[in-house]
CSV table of C-alpha atoms in Angstrom, one decimal:
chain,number,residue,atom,x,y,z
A,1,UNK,CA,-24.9,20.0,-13.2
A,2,UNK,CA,-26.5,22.5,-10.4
A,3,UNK,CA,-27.1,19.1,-8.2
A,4,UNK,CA,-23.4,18.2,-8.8
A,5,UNK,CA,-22.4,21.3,-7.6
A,6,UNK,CA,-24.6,21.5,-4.7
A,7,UNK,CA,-23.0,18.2,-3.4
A,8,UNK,CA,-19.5,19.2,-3.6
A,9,UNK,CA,-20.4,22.4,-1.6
A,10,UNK,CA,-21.9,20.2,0.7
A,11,UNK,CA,-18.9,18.3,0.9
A,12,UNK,CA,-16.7,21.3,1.2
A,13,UNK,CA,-18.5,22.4,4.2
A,14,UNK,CA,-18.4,19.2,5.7
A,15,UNK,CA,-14.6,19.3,5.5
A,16,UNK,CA,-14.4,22.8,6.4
A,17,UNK,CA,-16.6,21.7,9.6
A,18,UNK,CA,-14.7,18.6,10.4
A,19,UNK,CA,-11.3,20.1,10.2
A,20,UNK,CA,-11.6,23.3,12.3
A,21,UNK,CA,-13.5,21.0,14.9
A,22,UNK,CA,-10.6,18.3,15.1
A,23,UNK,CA,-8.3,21.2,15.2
A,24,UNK,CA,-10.2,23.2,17.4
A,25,UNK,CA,-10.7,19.7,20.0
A,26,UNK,CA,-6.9,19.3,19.8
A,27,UNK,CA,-5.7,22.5,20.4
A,28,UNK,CA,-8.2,22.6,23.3
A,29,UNK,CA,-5.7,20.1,24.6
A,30,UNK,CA,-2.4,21.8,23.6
A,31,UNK,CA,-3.6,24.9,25.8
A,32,UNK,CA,-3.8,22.6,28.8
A,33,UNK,CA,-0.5,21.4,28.6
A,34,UNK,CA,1.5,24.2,27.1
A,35,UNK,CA,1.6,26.7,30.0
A,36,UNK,CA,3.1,23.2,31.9
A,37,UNK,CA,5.9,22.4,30.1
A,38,UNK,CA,8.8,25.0,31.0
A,39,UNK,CA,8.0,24.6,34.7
A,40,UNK,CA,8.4,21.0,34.5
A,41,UNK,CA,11.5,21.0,32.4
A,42,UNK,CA,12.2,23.1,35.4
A,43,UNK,CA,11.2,21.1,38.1
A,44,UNK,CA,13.5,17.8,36.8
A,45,UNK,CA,16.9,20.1,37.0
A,46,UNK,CA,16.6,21.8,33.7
A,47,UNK,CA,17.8,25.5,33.9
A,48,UNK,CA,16.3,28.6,32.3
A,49,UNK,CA,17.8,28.5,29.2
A,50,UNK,CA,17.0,24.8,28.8
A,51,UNK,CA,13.5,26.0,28.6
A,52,UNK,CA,13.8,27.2,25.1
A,53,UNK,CA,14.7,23.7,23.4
A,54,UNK,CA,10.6,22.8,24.3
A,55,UNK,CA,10.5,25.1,21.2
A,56,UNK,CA,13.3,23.8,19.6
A,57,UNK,CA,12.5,19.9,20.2
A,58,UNK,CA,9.1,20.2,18.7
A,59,UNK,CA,10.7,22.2,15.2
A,60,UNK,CA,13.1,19.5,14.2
A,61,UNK,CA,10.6,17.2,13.4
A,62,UNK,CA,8.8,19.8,11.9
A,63,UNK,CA,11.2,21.4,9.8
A,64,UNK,CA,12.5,18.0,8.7
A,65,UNK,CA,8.8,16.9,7.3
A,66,UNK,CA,7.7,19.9,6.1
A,67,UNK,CA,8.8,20.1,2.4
A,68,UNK,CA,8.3,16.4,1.8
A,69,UNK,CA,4.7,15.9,3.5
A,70,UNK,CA,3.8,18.9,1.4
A,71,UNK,CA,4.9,17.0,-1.6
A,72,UNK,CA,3.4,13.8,-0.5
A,73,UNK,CA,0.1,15.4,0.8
A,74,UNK,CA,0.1,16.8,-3.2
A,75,UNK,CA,0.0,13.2,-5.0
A,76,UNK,CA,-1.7,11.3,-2.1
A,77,UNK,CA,-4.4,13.9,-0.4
A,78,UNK,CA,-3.9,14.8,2.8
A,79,UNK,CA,-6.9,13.2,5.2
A,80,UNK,CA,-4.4,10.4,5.7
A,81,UNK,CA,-1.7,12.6,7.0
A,82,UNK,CA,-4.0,14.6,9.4
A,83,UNK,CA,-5.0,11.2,10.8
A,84,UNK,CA,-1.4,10.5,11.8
A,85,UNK,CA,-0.5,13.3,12.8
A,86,UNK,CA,-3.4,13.5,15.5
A,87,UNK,CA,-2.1,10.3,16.6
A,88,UNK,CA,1.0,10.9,17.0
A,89,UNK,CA,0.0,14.0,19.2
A,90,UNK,CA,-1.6,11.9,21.0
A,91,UNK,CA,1.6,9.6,21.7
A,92,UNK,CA,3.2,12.3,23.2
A,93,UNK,CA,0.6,13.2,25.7
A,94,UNK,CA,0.8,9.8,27.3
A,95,UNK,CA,5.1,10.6,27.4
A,96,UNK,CA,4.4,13.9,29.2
A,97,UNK,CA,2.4,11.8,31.7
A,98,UNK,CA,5.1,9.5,32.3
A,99,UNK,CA,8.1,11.8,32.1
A,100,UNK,CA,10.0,11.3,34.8
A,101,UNK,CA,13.1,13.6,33.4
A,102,UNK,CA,13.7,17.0,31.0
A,103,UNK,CA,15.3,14.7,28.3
A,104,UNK,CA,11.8,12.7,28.2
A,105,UNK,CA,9.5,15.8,28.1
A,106,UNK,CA,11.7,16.9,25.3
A,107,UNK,CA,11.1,13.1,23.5
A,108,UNK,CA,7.5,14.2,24.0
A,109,UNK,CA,8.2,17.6,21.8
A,110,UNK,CA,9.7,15.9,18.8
A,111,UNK,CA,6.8,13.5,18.9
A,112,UNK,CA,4.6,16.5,19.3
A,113,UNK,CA,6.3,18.3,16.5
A,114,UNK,CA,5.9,15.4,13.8
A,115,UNK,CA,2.7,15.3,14.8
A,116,UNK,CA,1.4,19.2,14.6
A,117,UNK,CA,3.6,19.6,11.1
A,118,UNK,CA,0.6,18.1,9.3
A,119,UNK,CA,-2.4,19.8,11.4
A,120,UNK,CA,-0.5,23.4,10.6
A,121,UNK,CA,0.2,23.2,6.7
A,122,UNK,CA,-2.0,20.6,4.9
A,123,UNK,CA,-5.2,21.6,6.3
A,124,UNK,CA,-4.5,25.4,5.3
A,125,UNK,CA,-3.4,23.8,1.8
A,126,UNK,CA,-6.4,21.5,1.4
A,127,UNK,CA,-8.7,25.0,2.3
A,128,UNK,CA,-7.2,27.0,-0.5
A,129,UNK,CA,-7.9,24.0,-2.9
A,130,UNK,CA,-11.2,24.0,-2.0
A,131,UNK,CA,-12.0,27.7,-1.8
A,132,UNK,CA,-9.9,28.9,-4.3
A,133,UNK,CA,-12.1,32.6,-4.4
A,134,UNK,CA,-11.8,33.6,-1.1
A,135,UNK,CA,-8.6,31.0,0.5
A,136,UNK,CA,-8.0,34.0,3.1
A,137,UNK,CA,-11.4,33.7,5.0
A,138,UNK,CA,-11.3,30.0,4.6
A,139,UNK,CA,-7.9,29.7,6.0
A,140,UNK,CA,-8.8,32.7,8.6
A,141,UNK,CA,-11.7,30.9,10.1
A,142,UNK,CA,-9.5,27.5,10.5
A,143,UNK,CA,-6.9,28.8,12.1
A,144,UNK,CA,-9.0,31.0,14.3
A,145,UNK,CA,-10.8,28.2,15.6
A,146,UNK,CA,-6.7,26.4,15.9
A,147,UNK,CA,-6.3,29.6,18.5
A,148,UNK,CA,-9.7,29.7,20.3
A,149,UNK,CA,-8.7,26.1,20.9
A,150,UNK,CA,-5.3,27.3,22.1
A,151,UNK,CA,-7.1,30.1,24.0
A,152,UNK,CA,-9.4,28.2,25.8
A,153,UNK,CA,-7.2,25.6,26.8
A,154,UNK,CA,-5.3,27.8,29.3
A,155,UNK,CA,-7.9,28.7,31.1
A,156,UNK,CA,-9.5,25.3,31.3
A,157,UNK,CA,-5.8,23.9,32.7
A,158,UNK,CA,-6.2,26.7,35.5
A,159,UNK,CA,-9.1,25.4,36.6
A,160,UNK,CA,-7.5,21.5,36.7
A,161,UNK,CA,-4.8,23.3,38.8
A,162,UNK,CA,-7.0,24.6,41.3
A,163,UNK,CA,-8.7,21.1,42.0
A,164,UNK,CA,-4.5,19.9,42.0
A,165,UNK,CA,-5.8,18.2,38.6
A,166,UNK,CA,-2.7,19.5,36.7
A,167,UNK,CA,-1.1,15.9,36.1
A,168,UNK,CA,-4.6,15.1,34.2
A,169,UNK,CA,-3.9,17.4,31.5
A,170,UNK,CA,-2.2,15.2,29.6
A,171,UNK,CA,-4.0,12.5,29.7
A,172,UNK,CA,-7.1,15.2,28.6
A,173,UNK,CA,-4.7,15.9,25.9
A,174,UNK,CA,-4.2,12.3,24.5
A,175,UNK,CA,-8.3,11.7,24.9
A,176,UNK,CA,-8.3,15.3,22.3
A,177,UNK,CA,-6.2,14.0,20.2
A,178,UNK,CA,-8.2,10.6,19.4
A,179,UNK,CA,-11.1,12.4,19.2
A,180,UNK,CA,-9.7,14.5,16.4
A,181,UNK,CA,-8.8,11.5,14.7
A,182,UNK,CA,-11.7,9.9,14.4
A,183,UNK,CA,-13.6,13.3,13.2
A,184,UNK,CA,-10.8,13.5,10.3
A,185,UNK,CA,-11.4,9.9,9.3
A,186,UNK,CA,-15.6,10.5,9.5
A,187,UNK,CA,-15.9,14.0,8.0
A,188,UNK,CA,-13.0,15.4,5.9
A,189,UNK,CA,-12.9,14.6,2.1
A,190,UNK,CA,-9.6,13.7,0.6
A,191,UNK,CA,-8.3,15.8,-1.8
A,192,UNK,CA,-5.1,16.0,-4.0
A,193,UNK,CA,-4.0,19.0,-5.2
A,194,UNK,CA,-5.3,19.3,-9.3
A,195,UNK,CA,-2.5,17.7,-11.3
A,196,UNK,CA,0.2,17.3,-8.9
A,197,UNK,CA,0.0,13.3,-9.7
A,198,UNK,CA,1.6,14.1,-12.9
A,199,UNK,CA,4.1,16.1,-11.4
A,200,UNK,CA,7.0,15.1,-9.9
A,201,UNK,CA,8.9,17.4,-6.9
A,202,UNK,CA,12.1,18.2,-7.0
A,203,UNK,CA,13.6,21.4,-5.1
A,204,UNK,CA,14.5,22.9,-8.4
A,205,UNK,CA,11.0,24.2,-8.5
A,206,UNK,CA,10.5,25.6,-5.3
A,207,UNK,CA,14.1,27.6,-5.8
A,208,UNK,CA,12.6,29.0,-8.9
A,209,UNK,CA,9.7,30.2,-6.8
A,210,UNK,CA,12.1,32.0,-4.4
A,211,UNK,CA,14.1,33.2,-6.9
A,212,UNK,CA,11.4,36.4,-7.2
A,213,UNK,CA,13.0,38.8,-4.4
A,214,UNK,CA,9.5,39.7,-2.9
A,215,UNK,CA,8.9,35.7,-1.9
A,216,UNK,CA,12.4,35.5,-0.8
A,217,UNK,CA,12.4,38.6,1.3
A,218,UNK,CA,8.6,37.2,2.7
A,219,UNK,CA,10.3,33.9,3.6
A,220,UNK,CA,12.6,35.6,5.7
A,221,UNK,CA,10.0,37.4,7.9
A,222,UNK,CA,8.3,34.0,8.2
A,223,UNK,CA,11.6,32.8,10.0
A,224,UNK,CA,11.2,36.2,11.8
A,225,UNK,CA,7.6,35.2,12.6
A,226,UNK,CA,8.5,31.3,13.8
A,227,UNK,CA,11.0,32.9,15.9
A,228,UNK,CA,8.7,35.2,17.5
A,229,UNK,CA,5.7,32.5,17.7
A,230,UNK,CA,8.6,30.6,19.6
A,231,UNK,CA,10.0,33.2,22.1
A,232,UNK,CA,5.7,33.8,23.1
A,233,UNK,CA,5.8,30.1,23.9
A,234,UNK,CA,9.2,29.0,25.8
A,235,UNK,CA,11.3,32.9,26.5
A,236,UNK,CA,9.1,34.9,27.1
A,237,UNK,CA,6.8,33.5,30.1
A,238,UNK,CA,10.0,32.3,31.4
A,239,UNK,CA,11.6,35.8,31.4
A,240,UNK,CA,8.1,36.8,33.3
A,241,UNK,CA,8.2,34.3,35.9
A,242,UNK,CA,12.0,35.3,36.6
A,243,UNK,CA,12.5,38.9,35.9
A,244,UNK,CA,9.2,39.9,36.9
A,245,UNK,CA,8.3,37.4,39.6
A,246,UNK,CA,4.9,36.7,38.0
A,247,UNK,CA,2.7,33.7,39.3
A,248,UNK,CA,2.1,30.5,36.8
A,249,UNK,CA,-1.5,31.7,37.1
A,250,UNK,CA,-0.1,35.2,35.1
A,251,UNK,CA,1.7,32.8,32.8
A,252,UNK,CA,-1.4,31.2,32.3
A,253,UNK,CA,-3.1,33.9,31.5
A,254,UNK,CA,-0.3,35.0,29.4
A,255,UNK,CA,-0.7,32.3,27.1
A,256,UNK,CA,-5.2,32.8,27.0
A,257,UNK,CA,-4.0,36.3,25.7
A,258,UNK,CA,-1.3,35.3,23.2
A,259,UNK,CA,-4.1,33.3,21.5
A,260,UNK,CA,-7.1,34.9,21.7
A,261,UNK,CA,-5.0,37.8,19.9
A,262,UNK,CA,-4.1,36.0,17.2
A,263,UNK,CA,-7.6,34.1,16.9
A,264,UNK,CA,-9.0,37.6,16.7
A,265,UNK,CA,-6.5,38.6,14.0
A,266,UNK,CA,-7.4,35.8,11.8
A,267,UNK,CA,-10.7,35.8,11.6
A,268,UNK,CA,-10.8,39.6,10.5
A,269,UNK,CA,-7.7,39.9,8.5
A,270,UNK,CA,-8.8,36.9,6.3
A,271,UNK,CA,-11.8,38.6,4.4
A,272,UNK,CA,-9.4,41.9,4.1
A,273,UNK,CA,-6.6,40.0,2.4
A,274,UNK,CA,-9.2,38.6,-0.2
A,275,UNK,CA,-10.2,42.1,-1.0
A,276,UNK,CA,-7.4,44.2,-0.7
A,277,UNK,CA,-4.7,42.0,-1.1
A,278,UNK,CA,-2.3,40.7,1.6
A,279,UNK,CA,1.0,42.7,1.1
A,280,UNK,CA,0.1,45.5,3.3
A,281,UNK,CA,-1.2,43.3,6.1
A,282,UNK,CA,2.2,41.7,5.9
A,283,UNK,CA,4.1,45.1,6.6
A,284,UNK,CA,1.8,46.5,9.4
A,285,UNK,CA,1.9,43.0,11.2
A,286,UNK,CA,5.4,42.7,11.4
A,287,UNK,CA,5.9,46.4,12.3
A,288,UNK,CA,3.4,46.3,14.9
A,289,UNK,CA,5.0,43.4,16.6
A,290,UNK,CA,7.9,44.5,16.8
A,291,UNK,CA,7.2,47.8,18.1
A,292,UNK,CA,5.1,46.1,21.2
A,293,UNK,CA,7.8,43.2,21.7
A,294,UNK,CA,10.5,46.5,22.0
A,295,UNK,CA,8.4,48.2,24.6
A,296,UNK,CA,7.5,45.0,26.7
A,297,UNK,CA,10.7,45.3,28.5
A,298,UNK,CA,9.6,48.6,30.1
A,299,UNK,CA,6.5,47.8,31.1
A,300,UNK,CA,6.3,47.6,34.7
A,301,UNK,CA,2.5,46.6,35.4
A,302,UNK,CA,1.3,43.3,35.1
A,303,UNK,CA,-1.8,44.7,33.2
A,304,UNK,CA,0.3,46.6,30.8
A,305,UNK,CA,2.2,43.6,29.7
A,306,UNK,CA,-0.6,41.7,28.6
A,307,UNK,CA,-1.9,44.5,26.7
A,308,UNK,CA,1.5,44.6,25.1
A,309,UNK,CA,0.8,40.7,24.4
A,310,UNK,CA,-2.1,41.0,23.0
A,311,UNK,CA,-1.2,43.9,20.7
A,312,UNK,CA,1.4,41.9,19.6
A,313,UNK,CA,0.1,38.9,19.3
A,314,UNK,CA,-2.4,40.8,16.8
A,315,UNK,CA,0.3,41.8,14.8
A,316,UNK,CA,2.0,38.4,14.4
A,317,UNK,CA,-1.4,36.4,13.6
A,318,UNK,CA,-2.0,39.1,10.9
A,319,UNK,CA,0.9,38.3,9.4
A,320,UNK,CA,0.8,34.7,9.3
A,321,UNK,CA,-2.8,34.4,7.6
A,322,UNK,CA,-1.3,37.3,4.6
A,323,UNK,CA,2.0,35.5,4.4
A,324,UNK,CA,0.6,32.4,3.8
A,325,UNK,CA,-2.3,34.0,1.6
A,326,UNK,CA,0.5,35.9,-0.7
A,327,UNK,CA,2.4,32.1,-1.2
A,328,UNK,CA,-0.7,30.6,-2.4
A,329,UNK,CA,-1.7,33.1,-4.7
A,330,UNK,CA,2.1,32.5,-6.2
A,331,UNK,CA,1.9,29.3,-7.2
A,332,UNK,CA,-0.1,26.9,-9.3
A,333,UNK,CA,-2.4,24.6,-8.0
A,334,UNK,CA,-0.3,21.4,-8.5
A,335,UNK,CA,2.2,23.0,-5.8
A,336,UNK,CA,-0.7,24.3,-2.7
A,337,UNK,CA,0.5,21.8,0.0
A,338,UNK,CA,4.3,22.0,-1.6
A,339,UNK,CA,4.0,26.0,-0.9
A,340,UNK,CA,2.5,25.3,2.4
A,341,UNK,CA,5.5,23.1,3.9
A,342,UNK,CA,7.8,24.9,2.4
A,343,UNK,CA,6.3,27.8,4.4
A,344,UNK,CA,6.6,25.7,7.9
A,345,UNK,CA,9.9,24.6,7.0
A,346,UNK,CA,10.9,28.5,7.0
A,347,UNK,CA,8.7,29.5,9.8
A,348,UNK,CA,10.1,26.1,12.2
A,349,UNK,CA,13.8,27.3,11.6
A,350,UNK,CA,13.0,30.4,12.8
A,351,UNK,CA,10.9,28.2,16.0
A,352,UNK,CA,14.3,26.1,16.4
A,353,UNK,CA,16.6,28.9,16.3
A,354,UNK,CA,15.2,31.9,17.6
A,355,UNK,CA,14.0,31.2,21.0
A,356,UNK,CA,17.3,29.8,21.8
A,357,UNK,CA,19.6,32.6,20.3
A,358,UNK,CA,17.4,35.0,22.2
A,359,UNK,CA,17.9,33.9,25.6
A,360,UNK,CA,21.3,33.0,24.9
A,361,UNK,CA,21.5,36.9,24.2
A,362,UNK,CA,19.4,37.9,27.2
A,363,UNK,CA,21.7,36.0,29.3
A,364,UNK,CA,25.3,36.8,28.2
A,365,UNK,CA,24.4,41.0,27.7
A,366,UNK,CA,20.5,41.2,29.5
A,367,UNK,CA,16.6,41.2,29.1
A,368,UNK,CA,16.4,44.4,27.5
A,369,UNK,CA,19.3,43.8,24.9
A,370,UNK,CA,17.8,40.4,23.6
A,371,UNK,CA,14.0,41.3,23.4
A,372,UNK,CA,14.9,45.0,21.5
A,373,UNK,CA,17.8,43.7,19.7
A,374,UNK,CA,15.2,40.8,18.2
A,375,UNK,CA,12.5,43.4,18.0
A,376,UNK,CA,14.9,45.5,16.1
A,377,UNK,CA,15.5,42.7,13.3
A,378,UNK,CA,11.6,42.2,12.8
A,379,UNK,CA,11.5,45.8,12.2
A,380,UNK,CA,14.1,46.1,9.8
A,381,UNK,CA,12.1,42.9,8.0
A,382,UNK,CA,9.0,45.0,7.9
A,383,UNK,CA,10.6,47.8,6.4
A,384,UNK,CA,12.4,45.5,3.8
A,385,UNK,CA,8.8,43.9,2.9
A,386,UNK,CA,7.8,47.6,2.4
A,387,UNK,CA,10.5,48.8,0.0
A,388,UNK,CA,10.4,45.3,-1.9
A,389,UNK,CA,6.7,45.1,-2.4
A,390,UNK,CA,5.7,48.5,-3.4
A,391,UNK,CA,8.9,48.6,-6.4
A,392,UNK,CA,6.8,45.2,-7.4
A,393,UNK,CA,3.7,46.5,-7.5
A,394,UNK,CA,5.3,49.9,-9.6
């Protein structure tokens, strides 16, 4: 029995290794390429506000899969998803490299966007199967390795820039990608979630999950947080390179920020949901980001607006891992990588949406009246969470 044991530990950790290294190799990749993307949606006669479909284009797909793949991912196990998925990212690389026009480099998103849906949800899922006791620092230390990956990618795509490398990014990115592939197929085990083959999905179920006002209320901050995820990617550096006149090395560095905030947040917010519970990390993430995103508009130095970033940034990665911890402590196990897409489906219609409704705003009525009026609404969110999750806990 105690050798038993010992072997599916050592199989847990060998999943737990092989998917934050794929993850971590392909999001080395995604950093590379990211910072790219709005100036060369640019660069083929796209405008400004074009920019904010790269956010869009890459959530339909994911929005669309998100509920079923959970539900598939359930009955079948999930390695052969991830596998896909990384392939599929892959694909998209070799369409960035041949882009020749903005409607291809958006082709590239959607493909992108299939792709990532699985690498976000299932492997998060599969975690909290397989560390049931302490699911926040198992997902906190996957997704911080997701953002060091992010984090370092950046800064290694500055440094293909300066030897006028640039184009070679996305090849890099399509060579991550494959690589990532083959460690899911060596390493990761494939598990279904317990009993979900003698259960069969309907959205019936999940709308009696949502029916409790507290999960409700929580999936609207996660399309608050997709949003915001979205407007750091596409509106923001955009705004910064326009408004501000700042250099595609600042936006660069912009982006090295953004993730290393919210790699940070992750790996010590995980352990402090498992032992005190995620609720209030929910509230004091969503708060905090709003209050930094409200005061980026009047920061004048280029120092101080990364600082806002990163503060920021803080706030929204502490309130993705307790979000996402306080959904899979609400349902059974049968339902882990059902909860999990239905969480992505929330958090891509706030990716679609928000980015483009923001800068819609900042156009038609200016900068600051977009970026406080959105900071605003997160507010409110947080102080909704707040009133709705302490009358629970009375």
């Amino acid at each position: 029995m105690a050798h038993k044991a010992y072997e599916a530990h050592k199989e847990h950790k060998r999943t737990m290794f092989g998917l934050s290294l794929s993850v971590f190799v392909m999001m080395l990749g995604v950093g590379t390429i990211m910072p790219l993307l709005p100036g060369k949606v640019i660069a083929f006669g796209g405008s400004e506000s074009a920019v904010a479909y790269i956010a869009s284009a890459f959530a339909l797909p994911y929005i669309l899969l998100q509920v079923p793949m959970g539900a598939w991912s359930d009955r079948l196990g999930v390695k052969r998803f991830l596998i896909a998925g990384y392939l599929l990212c892959g694909a998209s690389g070799l369409i960035y490299y041949f882009a020749d026009s903005a409607p291809s480099v958006l082709l590239g998103r959607v493909v992108q966007g299939a792709g990532e849906a699985p690498l976000w949800a299932l492997a998060p899922a599969l975690l909290s199967i397989l560390y049931a006791g302490s699911k926040g620092r198992a997902m906190g230390v996957y997704n911080a390795t997701l953002h060091v990956g992010l984090t370092l990618g950046p800064l290694l795509g500055i440094v293909l820039l300066r030897v006028g490398w640039g184009a070679f990014n996305f090849l890099f990115f399509s060579a991550c990608c494959a690589v990532s592939a083959v460690v899911v197929a060596l390493l990761v085990e494939n598990r279904r979630s317990a009993g979900a083959q003698d259960v069969r999905f309907d959205l019936g179920g999940m709308k009696k999950i949502a029916s409790d006002r507290a999960i409700l209320v929580a999936f609207l901050g996660i399309m608050l947080y997709g949003a915001g995820y979205g407007l750091f990617l596409t509106t923001l550096p955009a705004y910064m390179v326009r408004a501000r006149g700042y250099s595609q090395t600042f936006v660069q560095f912009f982006f090295a920020s953004y993730y290393l905030a919210v790699s940070l947040s992750q790996i010590v917010s995980g352990p402090l949901t498992d032992r005190y519970g995620p609720e209030k990390f929910m509230v004091a993430g969503l708060g905090a980001t709003a209050v930094l995103l409200a005061l980026l508009p009047l920061l004048i130095s280029q120092a101080a607006a990364l600082t806002a970033v990163l503060g920021a940034s803080l706030g929204l990665g502490t309130f993705f891992l307790s979000s996402m911890s306080f959904l899979n402590a609400a349902v059974p196990a049968q339902l882990k990588g059902t909860i999990s897409g239905t969480y992505y489906l929330f958090w891509g219609i706030g990716f679609f949406t928000g980015p483009i409704v923001v800068s819609r705003v900042m156009a038609a009525y200016g900068d600051n009246v977009g970026l406080t009026g959105f900071a605003a609404l997160m507010f409110a969110e947080s102080v909704a969470l707040f009133c709705i999750l302490r009358r629970k806990a009375a």
